[in-house]
CSV table of C-alpha atoms in Angstrom, one decimal:
chain,number,residue,atom,x,y,z
L,299,MET,CA,-0.3,0.2,0.0
L,300,LYS,CA,0.6,3.8,-0.2
L,301,ALA,CA,1.3,5.9,3.1
L,302,ILE,CA,2.4,8.6,4.0
L,303,ALA,CA,5.2,7.7,6.5
L,304,PHE,CA,9.0,9.2,8.1
L,305,THR,CA,12.1,7.2,10.1
L,306,ARG,CA,13.1,9.8,11.8
L,307,PHE,CA,11.5,12.4,14.3
L,308,GLY,CA,11.8,16.3,12.4
L,309,ASP,CA,9.9,18.6,11.3
L,310,ALA,CA,7.2,18.0,8.2
L,311,ASP,CA,10.5,17.0,5.9
L,312,VAL,CA,10.9,14.1,7.4
L,313,MET,CA,7.2,12.7,6.0
L,314,SER,CA,7.0,10.6,2.2
L,315,LEU,CA,5.3,8.9,0.5
L,316,GLN,CA,6.7,5.4,0.8
L,317,GLU,CA,5.5,1.8,-0.6
L,318,LEU,CA,4.2,0.1,2.8
L,319,PRO,CA,3.0,-3.3,3.6
L,320,ASP,CA,-0.7,-4.2,3.8
L,321,PRO,CA,-1.1,-4.1,7.5
L,322,LEU,CA,-1.5,-7.3,8.9
L,323,LEU,CA,-6.0,-8.2,10.2
L,324,GLY,CA,-5.6,-9.4,14.1
L,325,PRO,CA,-9.0,-11.7,15.4
L,326,ASP,CA,-11.0,-8.7,16.6
L,327,GLN,CA,-9.3,-5.7,13.7
L,328,VAL,CA,-11.2,-4.3,10.6
L,329,LEU,CA,-9.2,-3.6,7.6
L,330,VAL,CA,-10.3,-0.5,6.6
L,331,GLU,CA,-10.0,1.1,2.7
L,332,VAL,CA,-9.4,5.1,4.1
L,333,ARG,CA,-11.5,7.7,2.1
L,334,ALA,CA,-10.0,10.5,4.0
L,335,ALA,CA,-8.0,11.0,7.2
L,336,GLY,CA,-8.3,13.6,9.8
L,337,VAL,CA,-4.8,15.3,10.4
L,338,ASN,CA,-4.8,16.8,13.2
L,339,PRO,CA,-1.8,18.4,16.3
L,340,VAL,CA,-1.0,15.3,18.0
L,341,ASP,CA,0.0,14.2,14.4
L,342,TYR,CA,2.9,17.1,14.0
L,343,LYS,CA,3.3,16.4,18.0
L,344,ILE,CA,4.4,12.6,17.4
L,345,ARG,CA,6.2,13.6,14.4
L,346,ALA,CA,8.1,15.8,15.9
L,347,GLY,CA,8.9,13.6,18.4
L,348,TYR,CA,7.9,15.7,21.3
L,349,LEU,CA,5.3,11.8,22.6
L,350,GLN,CA,8.7,9.5,22.7
L,351,GLY,CA,8.1,10.0,26.2
L,352,LEU,CA,4.7,9.2,26.2
L,353,MET,CA,3.6,5.9,24.1
L,354,PRO,CA,5.8,3.7,22.3
L,355,HIS,CA,6.7,5.1,18.9
L,356,HIS,CA,8.3,2.0,16.2
L,357,LEU,CA,10.1,3.2,12.7
L,358,PRO,CA,9.1,3.8,10.2
L,359,LEU,CA,6.0,4.9,11.4
L,360,ILE,CA,2.3,6.9,9.7
L,361,PRO,CA,1.2,9.0,11.9
L,362,GLY,CA,-3.0,10.0,12.0
L,363,TRP,CA,-5.8,9.2,13.8
L,364,ASP,CA,-8.5,10.2,12.6
L,365,VAL,CA,-10.3,8.0,9.8
L,366,SER,CA,-13.2,7.0,7.3
L,367,GLY,CA,-13.4,4.6,4.4
L,368,VAL,CA,-14.8,1.2,4.3
L,369,VAL,CA,-14.0,-2.4,5.3
L,370,ARG,CA,-12.3,-4.5,3.1
L,371,ALA,CA,-12.0,-7.1,5.6
L,372,VAL,CA,-12.6,-8.1,8.8
L,373,GLY,CA,-11.2,-10.6,12.1
L,374,ILE,CA,-11.6,-13.9,12.5
L,375,GLY,CA,-13.9,-12.6,16.6
L,376,VAL,CA,-15.6,-9.3,14.6
L,377,GLN,CA,-19.0,-9.8,14.8
L,378,ASP,CA,-20.8,-6.4,14.6
L,379,TRP,CA,-19.0,-5.5,10.7
L,380,LYS,CA,-18.4,-6.3,6.9
L,381,PRO,CA,-17.1,-5.9,4.3
L,382,GLY,CA,-18.4,-3.4,2.6
L,383,ASP,CA,-19.7,-0.8,5.6
L,384,GLU,CA,-19.0,2.4,5.7
L,385,VAL,CA,-16.8,3.7,8.7
L,386,LEU,CA,-15.2,6.3,11.3
L,387,ALA,CA,-12.7,5.8,14.2
L,388,TYR,CA,-10.7,7.1,16.0
L,389,ALA,CA,-8.3,4.5,15.6
L,390,ARG,CA,-5.3,5.1,18.2
L,391,LYS,CA,-3.6,2.4,19.5
L,392,ASP,CA,-1.2,1.7,22.3
L,393,HIS,CA,2.3,1.7,20.5
L,394,VAL,CA,2.3,4.7,17.7
L,395,GLN,CA,3.6,2.9,14.4
L,396,PHE,CA,0.3,2.1,11.9
L,397,GLY,CA,-0.9,5.5,11.3
L,398,SER,CA,-4.1,6.6,8.8
L,399,TYR,CA,-2.2,8.6,6.2
L,400,ALA,CA,-1.7,5.2,4.4
L,401,GLU,CA,-4.4,2.7,1.8
L,402,LEU,CA,-5.3,1.2,3.7
L,403,ILE,CA,-5.5,0.4,8.6
L,404,SER,CA,-6.2,-1.8,11.0
L,405,VAL,CA,-8.4,-0.5,13.5
L,406,PRO,CA,-9.8,-2.2,16.7
L,407,ASP,CA,-12.7,-3.3,16.0
L,408,ARG,CA,-14.1,-1.0,20.0
L,409,MET,CA,-13.2,2.3,18.0
L,410,ILE,CA,-15.4,1.6,15.1
L,411,ALA,CA,-18.4,3.9,14.6
L,412,ARG,CA,-21.2,3.3,11.3
L,413,LYS,CA,-20.9,6.8,9.0
L,414,PRO,CA,-24.4,7.3,7.7
L,415,SER,CA,-24.9,7.4,4.1
L,416,THR,CA,-25.8,11.5,4.0
L,417,VAL,CA,-22.4,12.0,5.9
L,418,ASP,CA,-19.4,12.5,3.3
L,419,PHE,CA,-16.3,10.4,4.2
L,420,VAL,CA,-13.9,14.3,4.4
L,421,THR,CA,-16.2,15.3,7.0
L,422,ALA,CA,-17.1,12.3,8.9
L,423,ALA,CA,-12.4,11.9,9.0
L,424,ALA,CA,-12.4,15.2,9.9
L,425,LEU,CA,-14.5,14.2,13.4
L,426,PRO,CA,-13.3,11.5,15.4
L,427,LEU,CA,-10.7,13.0,18.3
L,428,ALA,CA,-12.0,16.3,17.7
L,429,GLY,CA,-15.1,15.9,18.6
L,430,LEU,CA,-14.3,14.0,21.0
L,431,THR,CA,-12.0,15.4,22.9
L,432,ALA,CA,-14.1,18.6,22.5
L,433,LEU,CA,-17.7,16.2,24.0
L,434,GLN,CA,-14.6,13.6,26.4
L,435,ALA,CA,-14.2,17.3,28.0
L,436,LEU,CA,-17.7,18.7,28.5
L,437,LYS,CA,-18.7,16.3,30.8
L,438,ALA,CA,-15.7,15.5,32.7
L,439,VAL,CA,-17.1,19.2,34.2
L,440,GLY,CA,-20.5,18.4,34.2
L,441,THR,CA,-21.1,20.8,31.7
L,442,GLY,CA,-25.2,20.1,32.0
L,443,SER,CA,-28.8,22.0,31.9
L,444,GLY,CA,-28.9,26.3,32.3
L,445,ASP,CA,-24.0,26.0,32.3
L,446,VAL,CA,-23.0,29.4,31.1
L,447,VAL,CA,-19.8,27.4,29.5
L,448,LEU,CA,-15.8,29.7,27.7
L,449,VAL,CA,-14.7,28.4,25.3
L,450,HIS,CA,-11.8,28.5,24.4
L,451,ALA,CA,-10.3,28.7,20.7
L,452,ALA,CA,-14.0,28.6,19.8
L,453,ALA,CA,-13.3,28.5,16.1
L,454,GLY,CA,-10.7,26.0,16.1
L,455,GLY,CA,-11.0,22.3,15.8
L,456,VAL,CA,-12.1,22.0,19.3
L,457,GLY,CA,-13.2,24.3,19.3
L,458,HIS,CA,-15.7,25.0,16.8
L,459,LEU,CA,-17.6,22.0,18.0
L,460,GLN,CA,-17.3,22.4,21.1
L,461,VAL,CA,-19.3,24.9,21.1
L,462,GLN,CA,-22.4,23.3,19.8
L,463,ILE,CA,-21.5,20.0,21.7
L,464,ALA,CA,-22.1,22.7,24.9
L,465,ARG,CA,-25.0,23.5,23.3
L,466,GLU,CA,-26.3,20.3,22.5
L,467,LEU,CA,-26.1,19.1,26.6
L,468,GLY,CA,-27.9,21.9,26.9
L,469,ALA,CA,-25.9,25.4,28.8
L,470,SER,CA,-28.1,28.2,28.2
L,471,ARG,CA,-25.0,30.4,26.9
L,472,VAL,CA,-21.4,29.7,25.7
L,473,ILE,CA,-19.1,32.6,25.1
L,474,GLY,CA,-16.0,31.7,22.7
L,475,THR,CA,-12.7,33.0,22.6
L,476,ALA,CA,-11.2,34.0,18.6
L,477,SER,CA,-9.5,36.4,16.6
L,478,PRO,CA,-12.0,39.2,15.8
L,479,ARG,CA,-11.5,37.7,11.6
L,480,ASN,CA,-13.3,34.5,13.1
L,481,HIS,CA,-16.3,36.4,15.2
L,482,GLU,CA,-18.8,36.2,12.5
L,483,PHE,CA,-18.4,32.3,12.2
L,484,VAL,CA,-18.3,31.7,16.6
L,485,ARG,CA,-21.2,33.7,16.6
L,486,SER,CA,-22.9,31.5,13.2
L,487,LEU,CA,-22.6,28.2,15.8
L,488,GLY,CA,-24.2,30.5,18.8
L,489,ALA,CA,-21.8,31.1,20.6
L,490,GLU,CA,-21.1,35.2,21.8
L,491,PRO,CA,-17.5,35.5,20.0
L,492,VAL,CA,-14.8,37.3,22.5
L,493,ALA,CA,-11.4,38.2,21.8
L,494,TYR,CA,-7.8,36.8,22.8
L,495,GLY,CA,-5.6,38.7,24.8
L,496,ASP,CA,-5.6,41.4,28.3
L,497,ALA,CA,-8.3,42.9,28.4
L,498,LEU,CA,-10.4,39.1,27.9
L,499,VAL,CA,-10.9,39.0,31.4
L,500,ASP,CA,-12.9,42.1,31.6
L,501,ALA,CA,-15.1,41.8,28.6
L,502,VAL,CA,-16.1,38.1,30.0
L,503,ALA,CA,-17.2,39.7,33.4
L,504,GLU,CA,-19.4,43.0,31.2
L,505,LEU,CA,-20.7,39.7,28.9
L,506,VAL,CA,-22.1,37.4,31.6
L,507,GLY,CA,-22.7,40.7,34.0
L,508,GLY,CA,-23.1,39.6,38.4
L,509,ASP,CA,-20.6,38.5,39.7
L,510,GLY,CA,-19.0,38.0,36.5
L,511,LEU,CA,-17.9,34.6,36.5
L,512,VAL,CA,-18.9,31.2,33.8
L,513,ASP,CA,-19.8,28.2,35.2
L,514,VAL,CA,-17.6,26.4,33.3
L,515,VAL,CA,-14.4,26.6,31.6
L,516,VAL,CA,-12.9,24.5,28.7
L,517,ASP,CA,-9.0,25.4,28.0
L,518,ASN,CA,-7.8,25.0,24.3
L,519,ALA,CA,-5.1,27.5,23.8
L,520,GLY,CA,-3.7,27.3,27.3
L,521,GLY,CA,-0.8,29.7,28.5
L,522,LEU,CA,-2.3,33.3,29.1
L,523,ALA,CA,-5.6,31.7,28.7
L,524,PHE,CA,-5.3,29.2,31.5
L,525,ASP,CA,-4.2,32.0,33.4
L,526,GLN,CA,-7.3,34.9,33.0
L,527,SER,CA,-9.7,31.5,33.5
L,528,LEU,CA,-8.3,31.1,36.6
L,529,GLN,CA,-10.2,34.6,37.7
L,530,LEU,CA,-13.4,33.5,35.6
L,531,VAL,CA,-14.7,30.3,35.4
L,532,ARG,CA,-16.6,29.7,39.5
L,533,ASP,CA,-15.6,26.6,40.7
L,534,ARG,CA,-12.3,25.4,39.8
L,535,ALA,CA,-13.2,21.4,39.4
L,536,ARG,CA,-15.1,22.5,37.0
L,537,MET,CA,-12.5,23.9,34.3
L,538,THR,CA,-10.4,21.7,32.1
L,539,SER,CA,-7.5,21.7,29.6
L,540,ILE,CA,-6.6,20.2,26.7
L,541,VAL,CA,-3.4,21.0,26.4
L,542,ASP,CA,-1.9,22.0,30.1
L,543,GLY,CA,-2.0,19.3,31.6
L,544,PRO,CA,0.4,19.9,34.7
L,545,ARG,CA,-0.6,22.8,35.0
L,546,ALA,CA,-4.3,22.2,35.7
L,547,LEU,CA,-3.3,19.1,38.1
L,548,GLU,CA,-1.3,22.3,40.2
L,549,ASN,CA,-4.2,24.5,40.3
L,550,GLY,CA,-7.2,21.8,40.8
L,551,VAL,CA,-8.9,21.9,37.1
L,552,VAL,CA,-9.5,18.7,35.3
L,553,ASN,CA,-6.9,17.4,32.7
L,554,THR,CA,-8.5,15.8,29.6
L,555,TRP,CA,-7.2,13.5,27.0
L,556,ALA,CA,-9.3,12.4,24.6
L,557,ARG,CA,-10.4,8.5,24.4
L,558,PRO,CA,-11.3,6.3,21.8
L,559,ASN,CA,-14.8,5.7,22.4
L,560,ALA,CA,-17.2,4.1,19.7
L,561,GLU,CA,-20.7,4.7,21.6
L,562,GLN,CA,-19.8,8.4,21.8
L,563,THR,CA,-18.4,8.4,18.0
L,564,GLN,CA,-21.8,7.3,16.8
L,565,TRP,CA,-23.5,9.8,18.9
L,566,LEU,CA,-21.1,12.4,17.0
L,567,VAL,CA,-21.9,11.3,13.0
L,568,ASP,CA,-25.1,10.7,14.2
L,569,LEU,CA,-25.8,14.5,15.1
L,570,VAL,CA,-23.8,15.0,12.3
L,571,ALA,CA,-26.2,13.2,10.2
L,572,ALA,CA,-29.2,15.1,11.5
L,573,GLY,CA,-28.1,18.5,11.4
L,574,LYS,CA,-27.3,19.6,15.2
L,575,LEU,CA,-23.3,19.7,14.2
L,576,ARG,CA,-21.2,21.6,12.2
L,577,VAL,CA,-17.9,20.6,11.4
L,578,GLU,CA,-15.9,23.2,9.6
L,579,VAL,CA,-13.6,22.0,7.0
L,580,GLN,CA,-11.1,24.3,6.0
L,581,GLN,CA,-8.5,22.7,3.6
L,582,THR,CA,-8.5,19.4,1.9
L,583,PHE,CA,-5.1,18.0,0.4
L,584,PRO,CA,-4.0,15.0,-1.2
L,585,LEU,CA,-2.4,12.0,0.7
L,586,ALA,CA,1.1,12.8,-1.0
L,587,GLU,CA,0.8,16.5,-0.1
L,588,ALA,CA,0.1,15.5,3.8
L,589,VAL,CA,3.8,17.6,3.8
L,590,LYS,CA,1.7,21.0,3.4
L,591,ALA,CA,-1.0,19.9,5.6
L,592,HIS,CA,1.5,20.0,8.3
L,593,ARG,CA,2.4,23.2,7.6
L,594,LEU,CA,-0.2,24.9,7.1
L,595,LEU,CA,-1.8,23.7,10.9
L,596,GLU,CA,1.6,23.8,12.4
L,597,GLY,CA,1.0,27.7,10.6
L,598,GLY,CA,-2.1,28.4,13.4
L,599,HIS,CA,-5.3,30.4,12.5
L,600,VAL,CA,-6.8,27.0,11.7
L,601,ARG,CA,-10.6,27.8,11.5
L,602,GLY,CA,-11.4,24.3,12.1
L,603,LYS,CA,-10.3,21.0,10.5
L,604,VAL,CA,-7.6,20.0,7.7
L,605,VAL,CA,-8.4,16.7,6.6
L,606,LEU,CA,-6.5,13.7,3.4
L,607,THR,CA,-8.6,12.5,0.8
L,608,VAL,CA,-7.1,9.4,0.0
């Protein structure tokens, strides 16, 4: 099969299109013909070697944890899937090596959700990791009916989904930080936009009124946003960060790391099919141009997601 892979860690140029052996198919795995692969910040962090102390890595390494495609074959222990099924998955395995930037990928059946026919492969591939991160972070701090929620980086891959999911979970108001050029986009998702920067605390307090505090904060940005959020959240146990685990633990804040969850993935993609969740894809690239996709994502300021097509 053709796949994007690298044999040493480094910048985007270490990746190239290669011919590699087809994946093995374990007894509880599904072999998927990849139609699209979501590109996430964690992908370039893996490529740069930043996660080597967290999970086992093996070279040559094919990046990518998001996938949509068509089932080609199933393992002998798989009962719920058959060739021809259209699927999607957050396919993070225990070892980092055989990812979704490829023509084929083997995925444990416990991670897979069924793609509705009305959801295209690009949209489906953009959803799993960002959607699960968004949902699990909100659930980790008990987001529910009547909550006022502050979402940082509300125009980004996770944030733009989080805004919508928070409303789906019952939040009465969602405030989203974004650069001014993305304020109309954030507003279209159902949030009240505010600009990043030194004036954020006062701006949010003025929007909220009363004591100037919010019920829930989801930090998708880190740095200054994290510090400001400590001043804005009513209870630190209802603030979560997806970017700064050590500081979160030091400050009584919940740290979120997305876990594969087929049931939640299905719930999310069914929302998309029902027109209740919009997945913004800023740009697609053919598989062979994965280097360009990484450079775009590393440059920041991506609205929504970037996806590779196969």
